[in-house]
XYZ file of C-alpha atoms in Angstrom:
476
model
C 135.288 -103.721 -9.060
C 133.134 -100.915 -10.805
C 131.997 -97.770 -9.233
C 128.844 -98.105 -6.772
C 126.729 -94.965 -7.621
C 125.526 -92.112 -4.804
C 122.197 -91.001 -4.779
C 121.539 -87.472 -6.036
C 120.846 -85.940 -2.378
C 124.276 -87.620 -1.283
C 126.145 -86.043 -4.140
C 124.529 -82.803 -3.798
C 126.711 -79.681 -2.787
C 123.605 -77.893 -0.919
C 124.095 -78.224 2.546
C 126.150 -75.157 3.320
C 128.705 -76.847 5.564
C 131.578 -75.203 3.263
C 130.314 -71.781 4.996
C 132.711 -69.424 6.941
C 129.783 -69.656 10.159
C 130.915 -73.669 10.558
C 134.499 -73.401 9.770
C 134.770 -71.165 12.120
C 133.046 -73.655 14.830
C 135.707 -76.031 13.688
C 138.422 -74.024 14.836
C 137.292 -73.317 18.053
C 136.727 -77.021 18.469
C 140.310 -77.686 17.921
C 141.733 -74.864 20.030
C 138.702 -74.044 22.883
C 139.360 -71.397 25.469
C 139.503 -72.061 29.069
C 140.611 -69.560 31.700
C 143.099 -71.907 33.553
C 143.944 -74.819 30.816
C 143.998 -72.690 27.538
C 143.635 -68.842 28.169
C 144.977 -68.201 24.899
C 142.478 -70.321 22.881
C 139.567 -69.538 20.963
C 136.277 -67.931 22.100
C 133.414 -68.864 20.694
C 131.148 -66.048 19.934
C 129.662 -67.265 16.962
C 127.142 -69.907 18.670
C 123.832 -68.326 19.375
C 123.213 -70.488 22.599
C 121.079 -68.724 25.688
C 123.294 -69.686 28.858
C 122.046 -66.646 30.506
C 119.280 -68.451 32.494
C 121.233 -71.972 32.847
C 121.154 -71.092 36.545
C 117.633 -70.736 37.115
C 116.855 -74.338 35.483
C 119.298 -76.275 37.380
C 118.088 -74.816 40.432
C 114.567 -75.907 39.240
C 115.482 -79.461 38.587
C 117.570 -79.473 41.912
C 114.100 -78.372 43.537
C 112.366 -81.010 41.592
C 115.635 -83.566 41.418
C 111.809 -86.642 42.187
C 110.600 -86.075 38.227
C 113.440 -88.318 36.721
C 112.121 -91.055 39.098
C 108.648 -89.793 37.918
C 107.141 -88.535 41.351
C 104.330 -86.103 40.594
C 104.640 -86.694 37.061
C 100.942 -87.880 36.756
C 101.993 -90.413 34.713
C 104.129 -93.735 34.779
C 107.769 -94.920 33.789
C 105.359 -97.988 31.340
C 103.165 -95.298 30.017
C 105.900 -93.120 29.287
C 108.599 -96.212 28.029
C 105.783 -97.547 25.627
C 105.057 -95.867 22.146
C 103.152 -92.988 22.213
C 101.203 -91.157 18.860
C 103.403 -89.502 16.852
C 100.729 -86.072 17.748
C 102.788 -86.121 21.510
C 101.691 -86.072 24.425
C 98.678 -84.205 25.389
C 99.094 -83.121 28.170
C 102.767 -81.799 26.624
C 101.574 -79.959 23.703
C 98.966 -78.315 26.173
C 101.980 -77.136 28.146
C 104.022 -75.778 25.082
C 100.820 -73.784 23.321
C 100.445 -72.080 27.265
C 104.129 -71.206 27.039
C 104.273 -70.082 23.556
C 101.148 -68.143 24.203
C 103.166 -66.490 27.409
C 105.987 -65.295 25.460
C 103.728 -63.855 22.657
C 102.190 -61.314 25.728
C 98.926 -63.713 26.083
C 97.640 -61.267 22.696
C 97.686 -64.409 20.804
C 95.171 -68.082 20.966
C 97.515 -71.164 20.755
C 95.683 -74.415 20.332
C 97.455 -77.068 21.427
C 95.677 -79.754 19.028
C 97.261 -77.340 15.626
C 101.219 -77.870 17.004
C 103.062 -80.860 15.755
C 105.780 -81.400 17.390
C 109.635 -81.906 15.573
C 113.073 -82.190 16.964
C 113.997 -78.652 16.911
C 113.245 -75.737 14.824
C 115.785 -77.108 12.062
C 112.667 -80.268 11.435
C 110.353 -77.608 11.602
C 111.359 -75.405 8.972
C 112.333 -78.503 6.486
C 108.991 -80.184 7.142
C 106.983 -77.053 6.188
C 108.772 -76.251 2.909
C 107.954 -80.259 2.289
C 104.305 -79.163 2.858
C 104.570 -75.499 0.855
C 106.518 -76.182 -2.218
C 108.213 -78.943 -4.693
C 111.789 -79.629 -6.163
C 112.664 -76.746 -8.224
C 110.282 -73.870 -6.658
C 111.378 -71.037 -3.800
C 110.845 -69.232 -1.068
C 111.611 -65.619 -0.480
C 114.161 -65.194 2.197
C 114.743 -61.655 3.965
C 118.509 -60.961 3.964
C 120.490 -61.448 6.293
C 119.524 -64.648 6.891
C 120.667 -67.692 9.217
C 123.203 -69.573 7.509
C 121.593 -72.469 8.161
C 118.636 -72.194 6.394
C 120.746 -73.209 3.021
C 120.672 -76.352 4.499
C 117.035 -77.136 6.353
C 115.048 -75.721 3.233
C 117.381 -76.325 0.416
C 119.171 -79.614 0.821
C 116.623 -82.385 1.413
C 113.606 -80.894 -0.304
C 115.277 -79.443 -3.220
C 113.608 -76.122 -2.698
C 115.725 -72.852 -3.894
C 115.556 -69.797 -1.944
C 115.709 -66.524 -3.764
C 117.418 -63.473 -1.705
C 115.100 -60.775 -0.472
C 117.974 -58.065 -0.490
C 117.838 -55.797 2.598
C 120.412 -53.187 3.333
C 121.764 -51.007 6.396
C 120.542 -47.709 5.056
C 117.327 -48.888 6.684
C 118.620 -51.164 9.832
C 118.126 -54.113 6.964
C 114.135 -53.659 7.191
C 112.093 -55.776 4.457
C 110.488 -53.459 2.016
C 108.015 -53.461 -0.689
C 110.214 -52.777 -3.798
C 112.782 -55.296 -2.036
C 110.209 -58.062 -2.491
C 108.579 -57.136 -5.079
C 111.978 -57.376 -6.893
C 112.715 -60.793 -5.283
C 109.681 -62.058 -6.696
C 109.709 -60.675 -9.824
C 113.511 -62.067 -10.364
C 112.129 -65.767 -9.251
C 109.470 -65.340 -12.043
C 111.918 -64.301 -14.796
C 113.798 -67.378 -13.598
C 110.240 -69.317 -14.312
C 110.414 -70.220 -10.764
C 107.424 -70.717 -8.676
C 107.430 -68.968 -5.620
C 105.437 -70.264 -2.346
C 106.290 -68.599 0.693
C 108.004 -65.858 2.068
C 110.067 -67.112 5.191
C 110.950 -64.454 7.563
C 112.939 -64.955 11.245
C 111.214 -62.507 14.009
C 113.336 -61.462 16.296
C 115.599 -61.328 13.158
C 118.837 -63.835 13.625
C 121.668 -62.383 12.795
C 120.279 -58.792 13.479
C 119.099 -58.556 16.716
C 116.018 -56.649 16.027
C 111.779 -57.638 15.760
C 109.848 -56.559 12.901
C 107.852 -53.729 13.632
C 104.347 -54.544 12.886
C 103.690 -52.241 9.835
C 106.516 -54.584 8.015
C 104.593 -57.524 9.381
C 101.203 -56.133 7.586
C 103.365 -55.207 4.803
C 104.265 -58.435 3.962
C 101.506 -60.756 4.915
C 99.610 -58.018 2.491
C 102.370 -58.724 0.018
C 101.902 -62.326 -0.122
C 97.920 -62.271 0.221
C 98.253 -60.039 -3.499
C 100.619 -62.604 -4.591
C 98.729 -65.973 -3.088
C 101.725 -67.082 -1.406
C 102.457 -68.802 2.312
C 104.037 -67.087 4.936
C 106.607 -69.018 7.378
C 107.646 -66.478 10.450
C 110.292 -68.559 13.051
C 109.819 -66.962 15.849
C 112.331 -68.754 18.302
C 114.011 -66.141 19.611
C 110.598 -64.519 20.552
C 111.102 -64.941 24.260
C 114.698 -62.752 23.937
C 112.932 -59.289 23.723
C 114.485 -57.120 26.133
C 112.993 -53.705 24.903
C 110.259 -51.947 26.466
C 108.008 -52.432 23.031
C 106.516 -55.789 22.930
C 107.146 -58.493 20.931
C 104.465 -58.584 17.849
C 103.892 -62.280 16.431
C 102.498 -62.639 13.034
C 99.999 -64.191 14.742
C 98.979 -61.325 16.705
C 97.833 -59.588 13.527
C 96.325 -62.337 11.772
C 94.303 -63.560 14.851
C 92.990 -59.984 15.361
C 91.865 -59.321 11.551
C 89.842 -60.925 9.053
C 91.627 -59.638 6.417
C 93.691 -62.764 5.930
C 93.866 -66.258 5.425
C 94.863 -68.039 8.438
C 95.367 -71.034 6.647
C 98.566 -69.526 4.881
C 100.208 -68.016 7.637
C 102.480 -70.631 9.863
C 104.600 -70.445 12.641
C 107.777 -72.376 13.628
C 109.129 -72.343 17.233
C 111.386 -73.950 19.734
C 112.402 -74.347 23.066
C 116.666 -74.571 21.953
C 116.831 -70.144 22.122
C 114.239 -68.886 24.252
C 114.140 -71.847 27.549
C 117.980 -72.921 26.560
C 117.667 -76.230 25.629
C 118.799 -76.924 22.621
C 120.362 -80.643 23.328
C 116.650 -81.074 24.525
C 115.253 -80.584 20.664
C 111.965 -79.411 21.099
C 110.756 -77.939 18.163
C 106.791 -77.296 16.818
C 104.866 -76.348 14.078
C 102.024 -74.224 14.947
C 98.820 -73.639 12.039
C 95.395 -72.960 11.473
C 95.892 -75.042 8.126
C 94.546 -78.740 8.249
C 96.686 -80.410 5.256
C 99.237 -78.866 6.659
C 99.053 -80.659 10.288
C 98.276 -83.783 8.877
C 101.464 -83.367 6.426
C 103.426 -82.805 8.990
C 102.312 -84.526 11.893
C 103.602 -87.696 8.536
C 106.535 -86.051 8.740
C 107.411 -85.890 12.063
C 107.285 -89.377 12.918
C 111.123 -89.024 11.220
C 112.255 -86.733 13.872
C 110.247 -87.594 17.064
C 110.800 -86.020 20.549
C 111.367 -88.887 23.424
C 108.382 -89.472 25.815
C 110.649 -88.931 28.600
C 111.895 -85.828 27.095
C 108.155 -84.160 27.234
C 107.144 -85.430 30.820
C 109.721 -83.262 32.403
C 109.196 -79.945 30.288
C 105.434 -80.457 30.586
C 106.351 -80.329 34.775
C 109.076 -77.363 34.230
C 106.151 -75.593 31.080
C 103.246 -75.826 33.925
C 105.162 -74.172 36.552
C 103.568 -70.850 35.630
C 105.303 -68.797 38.821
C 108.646 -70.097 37.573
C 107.952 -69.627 33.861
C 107.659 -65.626 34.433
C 110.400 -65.731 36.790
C 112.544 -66.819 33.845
C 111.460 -64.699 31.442
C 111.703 -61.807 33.351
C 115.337 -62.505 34.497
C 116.641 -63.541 31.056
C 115.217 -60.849 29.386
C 116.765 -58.308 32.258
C 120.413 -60.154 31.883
C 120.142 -59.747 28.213
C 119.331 -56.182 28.262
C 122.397 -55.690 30.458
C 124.514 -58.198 28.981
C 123.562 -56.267 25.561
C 124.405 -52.773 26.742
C 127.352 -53.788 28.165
C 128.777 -55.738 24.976
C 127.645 -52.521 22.616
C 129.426 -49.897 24.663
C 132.354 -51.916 24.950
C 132.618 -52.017 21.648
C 131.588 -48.005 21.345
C 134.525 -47.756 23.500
C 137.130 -49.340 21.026
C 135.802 -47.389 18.007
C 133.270 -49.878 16.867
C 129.462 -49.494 16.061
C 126.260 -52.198 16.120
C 122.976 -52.203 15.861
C 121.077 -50.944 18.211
C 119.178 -54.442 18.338
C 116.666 -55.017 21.282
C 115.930 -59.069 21.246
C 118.200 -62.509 20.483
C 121.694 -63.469 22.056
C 124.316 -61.703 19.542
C 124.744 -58.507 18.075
C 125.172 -57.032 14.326
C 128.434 -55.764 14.770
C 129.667 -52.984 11.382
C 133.526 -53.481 11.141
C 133.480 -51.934 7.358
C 136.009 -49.470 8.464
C 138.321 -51.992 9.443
C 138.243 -53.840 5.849
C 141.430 -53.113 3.660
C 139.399 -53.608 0.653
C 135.628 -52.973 0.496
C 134.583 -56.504 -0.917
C 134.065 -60.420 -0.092
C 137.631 -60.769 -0.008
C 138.462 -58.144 2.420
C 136.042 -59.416 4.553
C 137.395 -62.924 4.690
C 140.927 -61.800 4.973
C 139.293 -59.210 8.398
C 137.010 -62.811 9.729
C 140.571 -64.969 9.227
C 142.794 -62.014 11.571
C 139.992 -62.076 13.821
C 139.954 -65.673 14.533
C 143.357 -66.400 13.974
C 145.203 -63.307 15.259
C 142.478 -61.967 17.956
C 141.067 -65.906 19.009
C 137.533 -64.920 18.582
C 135.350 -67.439 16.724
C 132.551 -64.698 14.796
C 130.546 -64.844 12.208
C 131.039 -62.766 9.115
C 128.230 -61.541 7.089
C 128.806 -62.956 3.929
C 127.828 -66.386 5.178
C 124.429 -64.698 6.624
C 124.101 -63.801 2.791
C 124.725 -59.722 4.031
C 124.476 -57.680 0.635
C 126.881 -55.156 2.079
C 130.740 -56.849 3.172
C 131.827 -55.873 6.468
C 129.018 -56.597 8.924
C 129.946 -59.988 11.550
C 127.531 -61.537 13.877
C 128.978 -61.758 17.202
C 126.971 -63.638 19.949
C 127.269 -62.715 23.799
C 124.640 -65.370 25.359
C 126.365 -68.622 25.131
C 129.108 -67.094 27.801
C 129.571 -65.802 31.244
C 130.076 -62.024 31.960
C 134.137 -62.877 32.547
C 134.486 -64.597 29.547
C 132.868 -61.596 27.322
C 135.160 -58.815 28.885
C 137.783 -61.379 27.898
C 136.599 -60.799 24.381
C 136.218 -57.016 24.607
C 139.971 -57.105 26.294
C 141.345 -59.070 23.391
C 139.926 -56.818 20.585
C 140.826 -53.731 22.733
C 144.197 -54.468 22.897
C 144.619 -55.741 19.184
C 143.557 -52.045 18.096
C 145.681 -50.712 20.323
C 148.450 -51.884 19.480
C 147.761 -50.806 16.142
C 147.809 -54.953 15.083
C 144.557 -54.008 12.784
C 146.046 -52.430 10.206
C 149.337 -54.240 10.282
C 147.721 -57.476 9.842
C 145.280 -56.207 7.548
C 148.257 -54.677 4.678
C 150.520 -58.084 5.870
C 147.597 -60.341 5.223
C 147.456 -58.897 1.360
C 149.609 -59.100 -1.510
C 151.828 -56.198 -2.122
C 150.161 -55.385 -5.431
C 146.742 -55.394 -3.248
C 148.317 -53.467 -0.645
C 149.117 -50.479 -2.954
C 146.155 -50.611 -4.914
C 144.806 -50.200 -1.271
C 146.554 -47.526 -0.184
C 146.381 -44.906 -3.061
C 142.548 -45.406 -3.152
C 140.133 -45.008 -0.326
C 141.264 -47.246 1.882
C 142.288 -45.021 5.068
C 143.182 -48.561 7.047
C 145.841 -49.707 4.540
C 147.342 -46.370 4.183
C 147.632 -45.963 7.713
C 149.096 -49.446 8.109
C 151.650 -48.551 5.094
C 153.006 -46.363 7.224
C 153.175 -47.647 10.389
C 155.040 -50.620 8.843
C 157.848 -48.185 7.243
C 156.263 -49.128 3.894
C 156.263 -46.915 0.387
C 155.488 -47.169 -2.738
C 158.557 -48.543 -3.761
C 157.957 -50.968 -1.438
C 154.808 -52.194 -2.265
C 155.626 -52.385 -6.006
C 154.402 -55.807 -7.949
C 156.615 -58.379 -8.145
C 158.148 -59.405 -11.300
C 156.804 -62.128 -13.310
C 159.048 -65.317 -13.522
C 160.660 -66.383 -16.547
């Protein structure tokens, strides 16, 4: 029997799945810690899941425990079990553009009749680069960037995105020159490039874009006639005192540019904590765009039943700021508590001020100051330590050394757990055993008689010399 031929999107090696940030989700899944049945196992800190406010919501549906039978719904189990238009329902999307409009500090207007509705922010992001660009063209990407955005822009539409390279001299802040370079690489490339695509609050860094940077770039791509995408789902995870700006907030309040280019993806999975709920939208001042994607969305609808009981949680305004006030308070603590535990063991972060993780720098803990140290650092730390984090070269970091480490998806317990773990792995001096052990010899010296401090220390903790940590001979 011949060969039956794969389509091209089937064959395709674009999805990103090969990436350290799942493998490492993979691991945990096969050895998951639990405090009485596997205390040695895994954590998983490299899920950015909001558990911080899980509370509050069950004790909201435990108030309301009549919606599922649809009690003071305002609406019926036939209308809500029969199709509905693929726009939503109404009375939902009215809901979601008041709560969106809430977290953006009520300085924004969010018309309910411009959101189209997708299954999570993932739908949202590859339905817009559907709209914005063809097989072949790009978008400029601000580095780091979430890993999986390799996979909901790149892999379906065939859209490339070219690196907009960001670095920690600066807290990784998008400049001019950085995107002006971008762009002018894409064009040498005889790309054409159609958006910029930025994440505010920034995921993996932990930090909003100030609103100079925001002008900066939507002035940027008004020179160059390009779109701007800004996914702004962590936008409700500010826990500073300086507001949250939305792109929106600048566009709404100036004439100076095109609202029709300027879109905005959100969700209810970071913010609210519902992810398994996969409520995503497109909000946009742009017509074709709607109508595109409102086309679109009929591929990745949101159940009826799904959107009568966030409408009733969404219009329960005194609960709403409740909520936001509390997880914004637990985050701030559950942030300053994660970043001086870390202070305390020798190790610095960002000084970040929204999202559920933290931009952790372990450079100094790298034998070797490239990709390959930092894989060989990720692998001890999720091997040796049990900690499932993200390292930065599958964030697309330009600078090795930098992991993503995510505190919101656990209780307070489980993250001194963490802290304990790494805590006592550096004090035992494990780090730079582990890290000279986990090399080759002839790496190992190289190591230590450059500028490696680590792997000289660990030489000599381990009784090692030079002798020692000669090359091998070749075989015969």
């Amino acid at each position: 029997m011949g060969f039956c031929s794969l389509s091209t999107l089937a064959m395709a090696d674009r999805h990103g799945e090969d990436s350290p940030y799942f493998a490492g989700w993979k691991a945990y899944d096969l050895n998951p810690y639990d405090l009485l049945y596997n205390p040695s196992g895994i954590i998983q800190m490299g899920l950015a899941e909001n558990q911080v406010g899980t509370d509050l919501l069950e004790e909201w549906l435990e108030k309301h425990s009549d919606i599922p039978t649809w009690k003071g719904t305002l609406t019926s189990f036939k209308q809500t079990a029969l199709y509905q238009d693929y726009h939503g329902l109404a009375n939902f999307r009215k809901a979601l553009a008041n709560f969106m409009a809430e977290v953006r500090g009520r300085r924004v207007k969010i018309d309910p009749d411009m959101i189209v509705l997708t299954a999570g922010a993932t739908a949202g992001n590859e339905i817009l680069t559907f709209c914005i660009a063809d097989p072949g063209e790009a978008l400029l990407v601000p580095t780091p960037y979430y890993p999986g955005f390799d996979r909901d822009l790149r892999w379906r539409t065939g859209v490339d995105i070219i690196p907009v390279k960001c670095y920690s001299y600066n807290n990784f802040e998008v400049t001019l020159p950085a995107l002006e370079k971008a762009y002018q690489e894409g064009l040498s490339k005889k790309q054409s490039i159609k958006a910029i695509l930025i994440t505010n609050p920034s995921n993996p860094l932990g930090l909003t874009i100030s609103p100079q940077t925001l002008t900066m770039i939507l002035d940027f791509a008004a020179e160059k006639s390009i779109h701007v995408i800004s996914d702004e789902v962590y936008a409700g995870t500010v826990f500073s005192s300086q507001p949250f700006t939305s792109i929106l907030e600048i566009v709404q309040s100036s004439n100076k540019y095109d609202p029709e280019t300027v879109h905005v993806v959100y969700s209810l999975s970071k913010d609210l904590g519902l992810p398994g709920f996969r409520i995503g939208a497109i909000y946009s001042s742009n017509p074709r765009i709607i109508t595109a994607s409102r086309r679109m969305s009929s591929f990745s609808l949101i159940s009826s039943q799904t959107q009568v009981l966030l409408k009733c949680l969404l219009s329960d305004s005194g609960f709403i700021a409740e909520y936001l006030a509390t997880i914004k308070e637990r985050l701030k603590r559950r942030h300053g508590e994660f970043k001086r535990g870390l202070k305390e063991i020798g190790i610095d972060s960002l000084e970040g001020n929204a999202g559920l993780f933290s931009w952790v720098n372990l450079r100094n803990l790298l034998v070797c100051d490239n990709w390959d140290g930092e894989m060989k650092l990720w692998r001890v730390i999720l091997e040796e330590i049990g900690l499932n984090v993200s390292p930065g070269c599958s964030f697309h970091c330009e600078e090795p050394g930098w992991f993503r480490v995510c505190y919101g998806n656990m209780s307070e317990d489980e993250m001194n757990v963490a802290l304990g773990r790494i805590k006592a792995f550096m004090s035992a001096g494990r780090a730079q055993e582990i890290a000279v052990l986990s090399m080759g010899k002839t790496d190992a010296l190289a190591a230590a008689e450059g500028s490696s401090g680590v792997a000289a220390a660990a030489c000599t903790s381990l009784g090692l010399d030079a002798g020692d940590l000669q090359p091998e001979p070749l075989a015969h």
